[in-house]
Amino acid sequence: MEIPKNLLCLFTAQLEKEADGSYVIEVPAQDVTKGQLEPNEKYRIAVLRTEASPPEDQEEASNTIEQTQGPTESESPVEIGEKRTVEIESIGEQGDGIARIERGYVVIVPDTEVHERVTIEIKNASPNVAFGEVTERHDYYE
């Protein structure tokens, strides 16, 4: 999958049906308070089917939000193959851990728990998000 250079955040969410027949995707509060999203601004949404979901299941999706306009960083603060120790701040419904490093840069780490400290190896990186794989799990008090 190609990751756009202007990606602002990435999270997993469930598509919720409202009483009026519309649908809502809830944005995690920390992506607004700690990230680059601003309330009452317009964003472009891309909905990606999770690998665990069968094609007929349209209730769950991994969602990315990218801003339609505005400046972006030209370089990622991580490199493919780099190892980092991070703390998982939140997780998506499919087990995707979310860690933030320099400048609020998002690193997605599958199969992790909230507040877990892990050493990861960066497997894929763009200017706004990276994907890492756990190489070591740390005790909370280390």
PDB file of C-alpha atoms in Angstrom:
ATOM      1  CA  MET A   1       0.000   0.000   0.000  1.00  0.00           C
ATOM      2  CA  GLU A   2       1.303   3.432  -0.901  1.00  0.00           C
ATOM      3  CA  ILE A   3       1.183   5.943   1.962  1.00  0.00           C
ATOM      4  CA  PRO A   4       0.424   9.524   0.914  1.00  0.00           C
ATOM      5  CA  LYS A   5       2.984  12.157   1.928  1.00  0.00           C
ATOM      6  CA  ASN A   6       0.294  14.381   3.455  1.00  0.00           C
ATOM      7  CA  LEU A   7      -1.159  11.715   5.798  1.00  0.00           C
ATOM      8  CA  LEU A   8      -1.864  13.346   9.174  1.00  0.00           C
ATOM      9  CA  CYS A   9      -3.031  10.403  11.254  1.00  0.00           C
ATOM     10  CA  LEU A  10      -4.005   6.761  11.056  1.00  0.00           C
ATOM     11  CA  PHE A  11      -6.289   4.835  13.368  1.00  0.00           C
ATOM     12  CA  THR A  12      -8.767   1.981  13.414  1.00  0.00           C
ATOM     13  CA  ALA A  13     -12.428   2.815  13.967  1.00  0.00           C
ATOM     14  CA  GLN A  14     -15.838   1.280  13.620  1.00  0.00           C
ATOM     15  CA  LEU A  15     -18.393   2.837  11.305  1.00  0.00           C
ATOM     16  CA  GLU A  16     -21.412   3.789  13.475  1.00  0.00           C
ATOM     17  CA  LYS A  17     -24.932   4.230  12.096  1.00  0.00           C
ATOM     18  CA  GLU A  18     -26.807   7.248  13.451  1.00  0.00           C
ATOM     19  CA  ALA A  19     -30.575   7.398  14.073  1.00  0.00           C
ATOM     20  CA  ASP A  20     -31.037   9.702  11.061  1.00  0.00           C
ATOM     21  CA  GLY A  21     -29.532   7.080   8.731  1.00  0.00           C
ATOM     22  CA  SER A  22     -26.133   8.781   8.373  1.00  0.00           C
ATOM     23  CA  TYR A  23     -22.865   7.163   9.417  1.00  0.00           C
ATOM     24  CA  VAL A  24     -20.134   8.442  11.731  1.00  0.00           C
ATOM     25  CA  ILE A  25     -16.461   7.583  12.204  1.00  0.00           C
ATOM     26  CA  GLU A  26     -15.234   8.721  15.610  1.00  0.00           C
ATOM     27  CA  VAL A  27     -11.795  10.363  15.624  1.00  0.00           C
ATOM     28  CA  PRO A  28      -9.745   9.575  18.758  1.00  0.00           C
ATOM     29  CA  ALA A  29      -9.400  12.698  20.928  1.00  0.00           C
ATOM     30  CA  GLN A  30      -5.617  12.414  21.085  1.00  0.00           C
ATOM     31  CA  ASP A  31      -5.383  12.799  17.313  1.00  0.00           C
ATOM     32  CA  VAL A  32      -6.894  16.257  17.778  1.00  0.00           C
ATOM     33  CA  THR A  33      -5.190  17.244  21.056  1.00  0.00           C
ATOM     34  CA  LYS A  34      -1.734  15.808  20.268  1.00  0.00           C
ATOM     35  CA  GLY A  35      -1.852  15.526  16.491  1.00  0.00           C
ATOM     36  CA  GLN A  36      -2.240  17.874  13.560  1.00  0.00           C
ATOM     37  CA  LEU A  37      -6.048  17.769  13.278  1.00  0.00           C
ATOM     38  CA  GLU A  38      -8.134  20.831  14.088  1.00  0.00           C
ATOM     39  CA  PRO A  39     -11.841  20.864  15.008  1.00  0.00           C
ATOM     40  CA  ASN A  40     -14.200  22.315  12.366  1.00  0.00           C
ATOM     41  CA  GLU A  41     -11.656  21.832   9.549  1.00  0.00           C
ATOM     42  CA  LYS A  42     -12.317  19.719   6.451  1.00  0.00           C
ATOM     43  CA  TYR A  43     -10.303  16.528   5.893  1.00  0.00           C
ATOM     44  CA  ARG A  44     -10.240  13.858   3.218  1.00  0.00           C
ATOM     45  CA  ILE A  45     -11.022  10.374   4.564  1.00  0.00           C
ATOM     46  CA  ALA A  46      -9.799   7.097   3.080  1.00  0.00           C
ATOM     47  CA  VAL A  47     -11.489   3.922   4.335  1.00  0.00           C
ATOM     48  CA  LEU A  48      -9.458   0.731   4.076  1.00  0.00           C
ATOM     49  CA  ARG A  49     -10.822  -2.740   4.725  1.00  0.00           C
ATOM     50  CA  THR A  50      -8.951  -4.542   7.473  1.00  0.00           C
ATOM     51  CA  GLU A  51      -7.425  -7.881   6.503  1.00  0.00           C
ATOM     52  CA  ALA A  52      -9.487  -9.578   9.226  1.00  0.00           C
ATOM     53  CA  SER A  53     -12.783  -8.356   7.750  1.00  0.00           C
ATOM     54  CA  PRO A  54     -14.526 -10.406   5.064  1.00  0.00           C
ATOM     55  CA  PRO A  55     -15.518  -8.402   1.947  1.00  0.00           C
ATOM     56  CA  GLU A  56     -19.210  -8.353   2.903  1.00  0.00           C
ATOM     57  CA  ASP A  57     -18.493  -6.848   6.365  1.00  0.00           C
ATOM     58  CA  GLN A  58     -18.693  -3.089   5.862  1.00  0.00           C
ATOM     59  CA  GLU A  59     -19.175  -2.197   9.543  1.00  0.00           C
ATOM     60  CA  GLU A  60     -15.454  -2.193  10.453  1.00  0.00           C
ATOM     61  CA  ALA A  61     -12.689  -0.422   8.582  1.00  0.00           C
ATOM     62  CA  SER A  62      -9.252   1.049   9.189  1.00  0.00           C
ATOM     63  CA  ASN A  63      -9.498   4.735   8.483  1.00  0.00           C
ATOM     64  CA  THR A  64      -6.932   7.290   7.493  1.00  0.00           C
ATOM     65  CA  ILE A  65      -7.458  11.003   7.620  1.00  0.00           C
ATOM     66  CA  GLU A  66      -5.420  13.246   5.437  1.00  0.00           C
ATOM     67  CA  GLN A  67      -5.722  16.974   5.294  1.00  0.00           C
ATOM     68  CA  THR A  68      -6.767  18.286   1.902  1.00  0.00           C
ATOM     69  CA  GLN A  69      -4.440  21.267   2.034  1.00  0.00           C
ATOM     70  CA  GLY A  70      -1.569  22.535   4.103  1.00  0.00           C
ATOM     71  CA  PRO A  71       2.142  22.049   4.692  1.00  0.00           C
ATOM     72  CA  THR A  72       3.669  18.629   5.270  1.00  0.00           C
ATOM     73  CA  GLU A  73       7.025  17.487   6.570  1.00  0.00           C
ATOM     74  CA  SER A  74       9.345  16.430   3.770  1.00  0.00           C
ATOM     75  CA  GLU A  75      11.156  13.722   5.734  1.00  0.00           C
ATOM     76  CA  SER A  76      10.269  10.975   8.168  1.00  0.00           C
ATOM     77  CA  PRO A  77      12.048  11.078  11.552  1.00  0.00           C
ATOM     78  CA  VAL A  78      12.625   7.299  11.210  1.00  0.00           C
ATOM     79  CA  GLU A  79      14.270   5.071   8.637  1.00  0.00           C
ATOM     80  CA  ILE A  80      13.311   1.587   7.480  1.00  0.00           C
ATOM     81  CA  GLY A  81      15.210  -0.953   9.575  1.00  0.00           C
ATOM     82  CA  GLU A  82      15.721   1.491  12.468  1.00  0.00           C
ATOM     83  CA  LYS A  83      14.964   0.164  15.971  1.00  0.00           C
ATOM     84  CA  ARG A  84      13.144   2.311  18.537  1.00  0.00           C
ATOM     85  CA  THR A  85      11.709   1.760  21.998  1.00  0.00           C
ATOM     86  CA  VAL A  86       8.225   3.302  22.181  1.00  0.00           C
ATOM     87  CA  GLU A  87       5.200   3.341  24.469  1.00  0.00           C
ATOM     88  CA  ILE A  88       1.860   2.431  22.928  1.00  0.00           C
ATOM     89  CA  GLU A  89      -0.565   5.305  23.592  1.00  0.00           C
ATOM     90  CA  SER A  90      -3.702   3.723  22.157  1.00  0.00           C
ATOM     91  CA  ILE A  91      -4.780   0.781  20.053  1.00  0.00           C
ATOM     92  CA  GLY A  92      -7.230   0.306  17.240  1.00  0.00           C
ATOM     93  CA  GLU A  93      -9.970  -2.294  17.275  1.00  0.00           C
ATOM     94  CA  GLN A  94      -7.861  -4.700  15.217  1.00  0.00           C
ATOM     95  CA  GLY A  95      -4.919  -4.600  17.662  1.00  0.00           C
ATOM     96  CA  ASP A  96      -2.912  -1.907  15.924  1.00  0.00           C
ATOM     97  CA  GLY A  97      -0.913  -0.037  18.563  1.00  0.00           C
ATOM     98  CA  ILE A  98      -0.339   3.677  18.086  1.00  0.00           C
ATOM     99  CA  ALA A  99       2.828   5.324  19.375  1.00  0.00           C
ATOM    100  CA  ARG A 100       3.974   8.908  18.852  1.00  0.00           C
ATOM    101  CA  ILE A 101       7.559  10.065  18.618  1.00  0.00           C
ATOM    102  CA  GLU A 102       9.147  13.377  17.547  1.00  0.00           C
ATOM    103  CA  ARG A 103       6.729  16.162  16.468  1.00  0.00           C
ATOM    104  CA  GLY A 104       3.735  13.859  17.078  1.00  0.00           C
ATOM    105  CA  TYR A 105       4.893  11.472  14.330  1.00  0.00           C
ATOM    106  CA  VAL A 106       2.689   8.356  14.383  1.00  0.00           C
ATOM    107  CA  VAL A 107       4.068   4.805  14.417  1.00  0.00           C
ATOM    108  CA  ILE A 108       1.580   1.946  13.996  1.00  0.00           C
ATOM    109  CA  VAL A 109       2.546  -1.272  15.813  1.00  0.00           C
ATOM    110  CA  PRO A 110       0.288  -4.352  15.428  1.00  0.00           C
ATOM    111  CA  ASP A 111      -0.476  -6.754  18.299  1.00  0.00           C
ATOM    112  CA  THR A 112       0.325  -4.433  21.194  1.00  0.00           C
ATOM    113  CA  GLU A 113      -1.514  -3.145  24.267  1.00  0.00           C
ATOM    114  CA  VAL A 114      -2.098   0.380  25.588  1.00  0.00           C
ATOM    115  CA  HIS A 115       0.838   1.558  27.782  1.00  0.00           C
ATOM    116  CA  GLU A 116       3.008  -1.354  26.651  1.00  0.00           C
ATOM    117  CA  ARG A 117       6.696  -0.486  26.125  1.00  0.00           C
ATOM    118  CA  VAL A 118       8.170  -2.267  23.123  1.00  0.00           C
ATOM    119  CA  THR A 119      11.239  -2.133  20.934  1.00  0.00           C
ATOM    120  CA  ILE A 120      10.196  -2.070  17.308  1.00  0.00           C
ATOM    121  CA  GLU A 121      11.854  -2.280  13.930  1.00  0.00           C
ATOM    122  CA  ILE A 122      10.526   0.178  11.345  1.00  0.00           C
ATOM    123  CA  LYS A 123       9.205  -1.769   8.357  1.00  0.00           C
ATOM    124  CA  ASN A 124       7.620   1.055   6.321  1.00  0.00           C
ATOM    125  CA  ALA A 125       7.863   4.840   6.670  1.00  0.00           C
ATOM    126  CA  SER A 126       6.443   7.942   5.030  1.00  0.00           C
ATOM    127  CA  PRO A 127       6.773  11.605   6.039  1.00  0.00           C
ATOM    128  CA  ASN A 128       3.717  11.321   8.347  1.00  0.00           C
ATOM    129  CA  VAL A 129       3.365   7.719   9.541  1.00  0.00           C
ATOM    130  CA  ALA A 130       5.471   4.584   9.960  1.00  0.00           C
ATOM    131  CA  PHE A 131       4.708   0.934  10.572  1.00  0.00           C
ATOM    132  CA  GLY A 132       6.811  -1.071  13.008  1.00  0.00           C
ATOM    133  CA  GLU A 133       7.104  -4.680  14.115  1.00  0.00           C
ATOM    134  CA  VAL A 134       7.740  -5.677  17.741  1.00  0.00           C
ATOM    135  CA  THR A 135      11.195  -7.130  18.317  1.00  0.00           C
ATOM    136  CA  GLU A 136      11.171  -6.969  22.140  1.00  0.00           C
ATOM    137  CA  ARG A 137       8.632  -6.354  24.898  1.00  0.00           C
ATOM    138  CA  HIS A 138       9.760  -4.485  28.024  1.00  0.00           C
ATOM    139  CA  ASP A 139       8.638  -4.724  31.620  1.00  0.00           C
ATOM    140  CA  TYR A 140       6.657  -1.668  32.720  1.00  0.00           C
ATOM    141  CA  TYR A 141       9.334  -0.726  35.292  1.00  0.00           C
ATOM    142  CA  GLU A 142      12.401  -1.054  33.020  1.00  0.00           C
TER     143      GLU A 142
END
